[in-house]
Coordinates of C-alpha atoms and ligand atoms in Angstrom, one line a residue:
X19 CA 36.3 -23.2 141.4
X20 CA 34.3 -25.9 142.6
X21 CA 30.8 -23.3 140.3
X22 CA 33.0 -23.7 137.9
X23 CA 34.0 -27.4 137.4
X24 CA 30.0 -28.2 137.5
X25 CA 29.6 -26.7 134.9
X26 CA 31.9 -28.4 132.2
X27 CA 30.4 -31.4 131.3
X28 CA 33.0 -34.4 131.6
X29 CA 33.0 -37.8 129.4
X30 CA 31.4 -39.6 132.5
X31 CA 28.4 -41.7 132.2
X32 CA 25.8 -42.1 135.5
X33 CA 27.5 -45.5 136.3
X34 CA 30.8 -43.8 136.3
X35 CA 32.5 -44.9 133.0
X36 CA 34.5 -42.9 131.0
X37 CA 37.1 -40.2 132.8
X38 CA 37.6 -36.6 132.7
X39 CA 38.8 -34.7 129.8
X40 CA 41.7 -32.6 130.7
X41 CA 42.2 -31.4 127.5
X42 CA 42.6 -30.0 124.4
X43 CA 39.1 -29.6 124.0
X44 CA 35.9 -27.4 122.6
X45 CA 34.0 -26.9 126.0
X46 CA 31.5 -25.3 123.9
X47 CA 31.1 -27.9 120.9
X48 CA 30.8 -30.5 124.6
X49 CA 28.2 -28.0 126.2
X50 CA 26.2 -28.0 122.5
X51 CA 26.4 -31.9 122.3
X52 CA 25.5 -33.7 125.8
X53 CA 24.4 -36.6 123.8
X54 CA 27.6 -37.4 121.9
X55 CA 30.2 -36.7 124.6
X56 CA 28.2 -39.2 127.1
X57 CA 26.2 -40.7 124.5
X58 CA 23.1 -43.1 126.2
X59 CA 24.4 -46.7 127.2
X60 CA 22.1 -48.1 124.6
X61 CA 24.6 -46.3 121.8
X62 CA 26.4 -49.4 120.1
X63 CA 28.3 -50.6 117.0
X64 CA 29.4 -48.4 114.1
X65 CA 26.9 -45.5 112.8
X66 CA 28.2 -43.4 110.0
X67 CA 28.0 -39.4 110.6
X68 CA 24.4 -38.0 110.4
X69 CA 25.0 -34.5 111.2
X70 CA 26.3 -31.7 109.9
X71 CA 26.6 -27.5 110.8
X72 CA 26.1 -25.0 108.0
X73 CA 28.4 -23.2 110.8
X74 CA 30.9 -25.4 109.3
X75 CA 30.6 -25.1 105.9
X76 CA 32.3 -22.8 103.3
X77 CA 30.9 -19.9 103.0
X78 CA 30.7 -18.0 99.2
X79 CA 30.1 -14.2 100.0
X80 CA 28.9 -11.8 96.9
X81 CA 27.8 -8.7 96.6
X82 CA 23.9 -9.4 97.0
X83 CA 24.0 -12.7 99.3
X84 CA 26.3 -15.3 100.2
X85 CA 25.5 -18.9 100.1
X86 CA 26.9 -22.0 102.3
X87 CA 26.1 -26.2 101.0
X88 CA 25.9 -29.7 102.5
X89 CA 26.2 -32.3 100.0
X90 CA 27.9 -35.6 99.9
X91 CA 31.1 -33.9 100.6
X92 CA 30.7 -32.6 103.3
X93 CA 28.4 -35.3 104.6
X94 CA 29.1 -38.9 103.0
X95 CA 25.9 -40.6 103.8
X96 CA 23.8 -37.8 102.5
X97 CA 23.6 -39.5 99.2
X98 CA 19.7 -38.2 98.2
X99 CA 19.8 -34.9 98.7
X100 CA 22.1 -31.9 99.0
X101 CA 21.4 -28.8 100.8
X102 CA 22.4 -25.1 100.3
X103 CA 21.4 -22.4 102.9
X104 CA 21.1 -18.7 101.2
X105 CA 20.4 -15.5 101.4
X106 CA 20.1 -12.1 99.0
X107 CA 19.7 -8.9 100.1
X108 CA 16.9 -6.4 99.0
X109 CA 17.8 -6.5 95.4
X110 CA 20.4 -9.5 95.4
X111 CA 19.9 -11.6 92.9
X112 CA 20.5 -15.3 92.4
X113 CA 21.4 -14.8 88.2
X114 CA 19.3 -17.0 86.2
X115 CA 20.8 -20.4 85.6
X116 CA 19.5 -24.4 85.3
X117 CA 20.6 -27.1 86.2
X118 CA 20.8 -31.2 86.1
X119 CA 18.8 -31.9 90.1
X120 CA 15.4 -30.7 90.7
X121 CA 15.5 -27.8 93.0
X122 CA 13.0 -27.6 96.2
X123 CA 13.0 -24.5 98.3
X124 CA 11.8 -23.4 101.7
X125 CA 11.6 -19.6 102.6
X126 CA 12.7 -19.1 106.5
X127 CA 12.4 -15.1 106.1
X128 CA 11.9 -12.3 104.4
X129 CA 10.4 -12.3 100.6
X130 CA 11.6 -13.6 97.4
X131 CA 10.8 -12.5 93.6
X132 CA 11.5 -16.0 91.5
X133 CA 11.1 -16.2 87.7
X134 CA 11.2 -20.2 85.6
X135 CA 10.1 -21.2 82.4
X136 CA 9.4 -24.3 80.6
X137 CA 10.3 -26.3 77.8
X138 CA 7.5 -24.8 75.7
X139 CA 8.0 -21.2 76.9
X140 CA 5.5 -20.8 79.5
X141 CA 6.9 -19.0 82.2
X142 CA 6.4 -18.6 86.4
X143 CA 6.9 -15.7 88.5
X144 CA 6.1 -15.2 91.7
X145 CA 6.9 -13.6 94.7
X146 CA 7.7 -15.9 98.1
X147 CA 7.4 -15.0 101.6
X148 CA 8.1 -16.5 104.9
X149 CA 6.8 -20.9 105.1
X150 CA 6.5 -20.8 101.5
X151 CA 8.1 -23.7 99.0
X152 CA 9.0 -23.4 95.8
X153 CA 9.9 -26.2 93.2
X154 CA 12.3 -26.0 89.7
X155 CA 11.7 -29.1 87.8
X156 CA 15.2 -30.1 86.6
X157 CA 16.9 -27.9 83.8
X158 CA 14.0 -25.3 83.9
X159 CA 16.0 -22.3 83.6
X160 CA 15.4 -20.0 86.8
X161 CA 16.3 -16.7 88.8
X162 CA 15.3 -15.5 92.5
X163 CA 15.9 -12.0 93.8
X164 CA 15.6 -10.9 97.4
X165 CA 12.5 -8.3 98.0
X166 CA 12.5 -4.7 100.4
X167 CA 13.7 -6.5 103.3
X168 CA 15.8 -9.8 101.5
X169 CA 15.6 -13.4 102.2
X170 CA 17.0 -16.2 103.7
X171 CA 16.2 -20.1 102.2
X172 CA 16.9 -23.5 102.1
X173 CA 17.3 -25.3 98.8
X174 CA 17.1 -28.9 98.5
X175 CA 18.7 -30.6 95.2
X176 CA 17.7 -34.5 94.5
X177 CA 21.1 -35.8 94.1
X178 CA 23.6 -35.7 97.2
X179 CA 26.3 -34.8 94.8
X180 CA 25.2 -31.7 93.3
X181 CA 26.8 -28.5 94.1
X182 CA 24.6 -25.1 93.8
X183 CA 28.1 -24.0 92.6
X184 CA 28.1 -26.2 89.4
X185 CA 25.4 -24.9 87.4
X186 CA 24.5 -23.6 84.2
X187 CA 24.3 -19.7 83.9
X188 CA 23.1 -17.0 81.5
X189 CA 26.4 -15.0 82.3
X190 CA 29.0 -18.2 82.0
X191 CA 27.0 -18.9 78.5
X192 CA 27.6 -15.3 77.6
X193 CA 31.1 -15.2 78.6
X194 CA 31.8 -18.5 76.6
X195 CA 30.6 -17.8 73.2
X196 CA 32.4 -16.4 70.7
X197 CA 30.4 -13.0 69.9
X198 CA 30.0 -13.2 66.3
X199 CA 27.7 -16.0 67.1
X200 CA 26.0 -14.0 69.6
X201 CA 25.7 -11.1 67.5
X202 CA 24.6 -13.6 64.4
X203 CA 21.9 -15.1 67.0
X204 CA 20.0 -12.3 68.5
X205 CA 20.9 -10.5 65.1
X206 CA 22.4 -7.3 66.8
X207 CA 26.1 -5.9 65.9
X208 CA 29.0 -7.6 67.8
X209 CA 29.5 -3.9 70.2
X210 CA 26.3 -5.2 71.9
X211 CA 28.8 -7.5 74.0
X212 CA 31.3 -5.0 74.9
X213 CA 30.3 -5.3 78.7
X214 CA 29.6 -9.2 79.4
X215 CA 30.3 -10.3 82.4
X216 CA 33.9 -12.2 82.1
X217 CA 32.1 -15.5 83.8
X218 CA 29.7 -16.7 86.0
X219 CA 28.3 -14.0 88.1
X220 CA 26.1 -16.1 90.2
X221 CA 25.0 -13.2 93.0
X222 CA 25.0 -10.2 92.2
X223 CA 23.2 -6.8 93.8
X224 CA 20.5 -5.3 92.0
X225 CA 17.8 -2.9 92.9
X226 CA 14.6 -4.3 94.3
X227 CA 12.0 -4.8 91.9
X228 CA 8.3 -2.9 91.8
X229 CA 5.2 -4.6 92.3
X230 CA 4.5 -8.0 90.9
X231 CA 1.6 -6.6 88.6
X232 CA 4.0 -4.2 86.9
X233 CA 6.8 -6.0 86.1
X234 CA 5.8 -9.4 85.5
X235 CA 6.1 -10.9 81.7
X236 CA 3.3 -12.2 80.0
X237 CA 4.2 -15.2 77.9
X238 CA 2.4 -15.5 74.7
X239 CA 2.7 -19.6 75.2
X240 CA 1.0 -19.3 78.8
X241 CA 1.5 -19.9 82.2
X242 CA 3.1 -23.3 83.4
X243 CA 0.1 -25.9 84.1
X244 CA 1.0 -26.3 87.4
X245 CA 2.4 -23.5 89.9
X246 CA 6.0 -23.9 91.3
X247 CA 4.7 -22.2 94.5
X248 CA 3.3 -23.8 97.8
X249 CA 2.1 -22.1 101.1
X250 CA 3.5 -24.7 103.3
X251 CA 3.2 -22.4 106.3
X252 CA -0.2 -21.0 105.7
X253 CA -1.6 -24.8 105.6
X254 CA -3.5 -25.9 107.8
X255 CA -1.8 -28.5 110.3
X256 CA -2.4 -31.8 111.7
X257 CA -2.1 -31.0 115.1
X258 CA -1.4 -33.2 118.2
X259 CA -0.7 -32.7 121.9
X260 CA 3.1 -32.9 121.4
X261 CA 2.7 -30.5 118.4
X262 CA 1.9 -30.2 114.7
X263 CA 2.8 -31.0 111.4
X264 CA 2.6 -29.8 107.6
X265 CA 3.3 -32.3 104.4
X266 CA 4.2 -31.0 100.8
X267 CA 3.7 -33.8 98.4
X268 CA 2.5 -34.6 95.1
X269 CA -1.1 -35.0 96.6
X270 CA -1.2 -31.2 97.4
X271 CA 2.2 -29.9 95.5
X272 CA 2.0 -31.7 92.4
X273 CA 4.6 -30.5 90.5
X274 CA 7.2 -31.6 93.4
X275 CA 7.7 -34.8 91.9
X276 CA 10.9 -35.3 93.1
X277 CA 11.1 -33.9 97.1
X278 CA 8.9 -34.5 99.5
X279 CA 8.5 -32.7 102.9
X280 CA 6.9 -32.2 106.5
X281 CA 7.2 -29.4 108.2
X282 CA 7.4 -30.7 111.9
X283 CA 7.1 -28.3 115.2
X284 CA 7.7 -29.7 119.0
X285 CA 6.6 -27.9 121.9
X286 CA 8.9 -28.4 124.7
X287 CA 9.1 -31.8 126.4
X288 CA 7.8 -33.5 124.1
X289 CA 9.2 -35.4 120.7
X290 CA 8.4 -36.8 116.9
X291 CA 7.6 -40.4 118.1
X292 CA 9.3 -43.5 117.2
X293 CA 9.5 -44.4 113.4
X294 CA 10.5 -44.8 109.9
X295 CA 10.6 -44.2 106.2
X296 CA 10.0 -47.4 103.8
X297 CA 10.5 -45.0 100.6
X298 CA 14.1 -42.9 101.1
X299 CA 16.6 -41.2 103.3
X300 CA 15.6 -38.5 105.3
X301 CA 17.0 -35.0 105.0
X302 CA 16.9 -32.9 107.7
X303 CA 17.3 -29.4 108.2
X304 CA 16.8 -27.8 111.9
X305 CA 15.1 -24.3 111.9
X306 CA 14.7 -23.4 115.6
X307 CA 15.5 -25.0 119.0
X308 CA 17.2 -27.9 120.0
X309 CA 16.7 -31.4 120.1
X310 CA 18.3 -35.2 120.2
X311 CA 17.8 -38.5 117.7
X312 CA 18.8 -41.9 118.4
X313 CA 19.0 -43.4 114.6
X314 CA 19.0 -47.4 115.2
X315 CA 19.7 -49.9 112.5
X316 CA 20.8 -53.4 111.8
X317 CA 22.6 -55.6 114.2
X318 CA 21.7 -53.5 117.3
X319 CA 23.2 -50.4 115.7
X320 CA 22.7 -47.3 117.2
X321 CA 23.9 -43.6 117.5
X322 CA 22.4 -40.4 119.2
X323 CA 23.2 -37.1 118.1
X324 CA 22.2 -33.7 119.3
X325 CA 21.1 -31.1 116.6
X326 CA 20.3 -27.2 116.6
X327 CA 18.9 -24.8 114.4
X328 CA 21.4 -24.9 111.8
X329 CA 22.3 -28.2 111.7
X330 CA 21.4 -31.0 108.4
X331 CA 20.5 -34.5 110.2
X332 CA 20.6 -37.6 108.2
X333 CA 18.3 -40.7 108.3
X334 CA 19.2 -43.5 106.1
X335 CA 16.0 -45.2 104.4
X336 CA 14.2 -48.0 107.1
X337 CA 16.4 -46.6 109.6
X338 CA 14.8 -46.2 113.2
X339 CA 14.3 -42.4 114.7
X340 CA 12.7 -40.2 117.0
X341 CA 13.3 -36.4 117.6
X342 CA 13.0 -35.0 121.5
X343 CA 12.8 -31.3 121.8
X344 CA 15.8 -31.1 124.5
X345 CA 15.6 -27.5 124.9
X346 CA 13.4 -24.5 126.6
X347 CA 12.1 -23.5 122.8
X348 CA 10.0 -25.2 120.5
X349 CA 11.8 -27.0 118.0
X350 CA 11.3 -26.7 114.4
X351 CA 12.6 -29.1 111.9
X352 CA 12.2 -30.1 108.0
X353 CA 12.6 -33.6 107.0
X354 CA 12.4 -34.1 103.4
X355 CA 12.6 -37.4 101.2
X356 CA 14.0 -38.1 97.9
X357 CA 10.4 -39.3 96.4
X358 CA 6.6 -38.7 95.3
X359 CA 5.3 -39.0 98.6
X360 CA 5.5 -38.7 102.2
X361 CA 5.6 -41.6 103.6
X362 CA 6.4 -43.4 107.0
X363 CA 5.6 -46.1 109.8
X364 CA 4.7 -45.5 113.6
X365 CA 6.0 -48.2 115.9
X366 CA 3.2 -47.3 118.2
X367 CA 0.5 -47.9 115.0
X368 CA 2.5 -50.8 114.0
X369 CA 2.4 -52.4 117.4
X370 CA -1.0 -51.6 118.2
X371 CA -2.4 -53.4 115.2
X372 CA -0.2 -56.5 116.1
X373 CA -1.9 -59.1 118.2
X374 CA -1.1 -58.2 121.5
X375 CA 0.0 -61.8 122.5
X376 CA 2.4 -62.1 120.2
X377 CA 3.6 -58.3 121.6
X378 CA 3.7 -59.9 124.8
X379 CA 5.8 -62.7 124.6
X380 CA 8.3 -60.8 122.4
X381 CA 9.0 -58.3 124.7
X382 CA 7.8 -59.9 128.0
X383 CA 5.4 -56.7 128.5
X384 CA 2.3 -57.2 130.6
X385 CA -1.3 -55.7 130.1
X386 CA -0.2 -52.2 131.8
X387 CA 1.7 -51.6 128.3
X388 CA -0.4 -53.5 126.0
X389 CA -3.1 -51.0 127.0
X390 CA -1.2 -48.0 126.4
X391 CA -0.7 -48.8 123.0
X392 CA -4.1 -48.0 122.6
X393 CA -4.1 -45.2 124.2
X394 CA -4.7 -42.1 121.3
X395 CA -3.8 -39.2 124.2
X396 CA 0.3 -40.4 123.7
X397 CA 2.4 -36.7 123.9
X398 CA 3.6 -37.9 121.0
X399 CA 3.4 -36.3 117.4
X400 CA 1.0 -39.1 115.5
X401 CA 1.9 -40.1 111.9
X402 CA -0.6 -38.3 110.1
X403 CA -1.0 -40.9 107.1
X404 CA -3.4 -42.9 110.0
X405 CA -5.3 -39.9 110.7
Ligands
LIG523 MN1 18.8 -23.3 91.0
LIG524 MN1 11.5 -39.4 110.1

């Protein structure tokens, strides 16, 4: 009994404020969270929500794939971007469709086919595999469909609003036009449309497609000028003691003009170090492990909220952060911005470019700190923008 009770965390701080929880209660939700049921005793004031589950999201289920979203209603501060989290199955296909947001994509397994074309008729296809990014400019019509094994992705949409489900699709246009006109357009008799999908069809399962060199479609106006596809995995990192990182921006994706990304990793015990972002929110989308952020903003604000793969985290713009891998595992997260480029600010940089004096009689730190800041060994995962 006595095993047991040690084992269930309680809403007690060190100090010894806060009391049991007898109950009702989700021990496990309490086991997943240490952060938020004892939250630091430098929490304060009123954060809004910065974290969301795909675990509780709703799920759509098709044949060929199901998909699940975040977006501004499910998340109210997650104004920038909206995330969906899907996945097709060898052959499941993602119909082709367009829509109003830019769409930015990260592969997390498996292998992709995706087809786009432009507004002069040049056209993209591609296949995707694991750490790969792809980008649809906005209205750019566009398909996917899962390869031998299928796929599982994020998609990132720049407006927090938008809704995956909302889109524009080949069958909905189908099933929405009277078929004389059809027939009259792609001059063919009306019986042609005797089997039209009734609406949108957005997954369905298809067979899995040969080889790339055999089925892909020359256009006779070209390929697009610059390619939606990235290797985000397969570049090479800035790597530091604590861990590494991998940016996707204009300067090395340029058609991304809209989402920009770093791919972060954190070996165990150590954590992203203290910062910011001067240009946009922050979206973030956990892949593996576990970890903790303490977002800190005006008027001695501050929250701390546990995340796992699976989770979206949400960083308003100028908003103080720092991720800690908490867990056994490394930790591997996306954060992704709502702009051209990636951009942020150290507090150690910042600091250490400050004249130490003036550090010093801020803070009341003496010469034992003051050095450290100029130390470049920090387990810390540098902002790579200095390097
Ligand atoms: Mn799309
Ligand atoms: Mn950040």
């Amino acid at each position: 009994m006595q095993e047991r009770r040690c084992r269930i965390p309680q809403p007690i701080r060190e100090d010894g404020a806060g009391a049991t929880d007898p109950g009702p209660r989700d021990i496990m939700r309490d086991i997943e969270n240490p952060d938020m049921l004892v939250p630091p005793a430098t929490d304060a004031g009123l954060l809004p929500n910065l974290k969301f589950s795909f675990s509780d999201t709703s799920m759509v289920l098709k044949m060929g794939g199901w998909s699940r979203e975040i977006t501004a209603r499910e998340l109210p501060v997650a104004t920038t971007l909206a995330g969906v989290n899907m996945r097709l199955t060898p052959g499941g296909v993602r119909e082709v469709h367009w829509h109003i947001a830019s769409e930015w994509s990260y592969m997390l397994s498996g292998s992709a086919r995706i087809t786009a074309v432009d507004q002069c008729g040049r056209n993209f296809i591609a296949d995707i595999g694991p750490g790969d990014l792809w980008y649809f400019p906005p209205r750019f019509p566009h398909s996917l469909q899962g390869l031998k094994d299928g796929c599982e992705f994020l998609l990132l949409f720049d407006d927090g609003n938008f809704s995956d489900l909302n889109t524009l699709s080949l069958s909905d246009l189908f099933a929405h036009y009277p078929k004389d006109v059809l027939a009259a357009n792609f001059c063919v008799p009306v019986d042609a449309f005797n089997y039209l999908p009734s609406g949108q069809v957005y997954i369905y399962q298809g067979t899995v497609p040969g080889p790339l060199e055999y089925e892909a479609v020359q256009s006779p106006y070209g390929l697009v000028p610059q390619s939606f596809k990235h290797r985000l995995l397969a570049q090479e990192p800035i790597t530091t003691p604590g861990g590494s990182v991998r940016i996707a921006d204009t300067s090395n994706f340029p058609v991304a003009k809209t989402t920009a990304a770093a791919l972060v990793e954190i070996k165990p015990g150590a954590m992203r170090e203290i910062h910011w972002h001067p240009n946009n929110d922050e979206f973030q989308y956990y892949i593996a492990g576990q970890g903790r952020m303490t977002v800190f903003a005006e008027n001695g604000r501050a929250r701390t909220f546990n995340y796992r793969a699976g989770d979206v985290g949400y960083v308003p713009v100028g908003y103080v952060h720092y991720v800690q891998n908490t867990g056994p595992e490394t930790l591997w997260f996306l954060e992704a911005f709502k702009s051209d480029r990636f951009e942020g600010v150290s507090l150690n940089q910042m600091m250490a470019v400050t004249p130490p004096e003036l550090i010093a009689s801020n803070l009341h730190v003496g010469p034992k700190f003051l050095n450290a800041l100029q130390d470049e060994e920090l387990p810390v995962i540098l902002c790579p923008w200095f390097s």
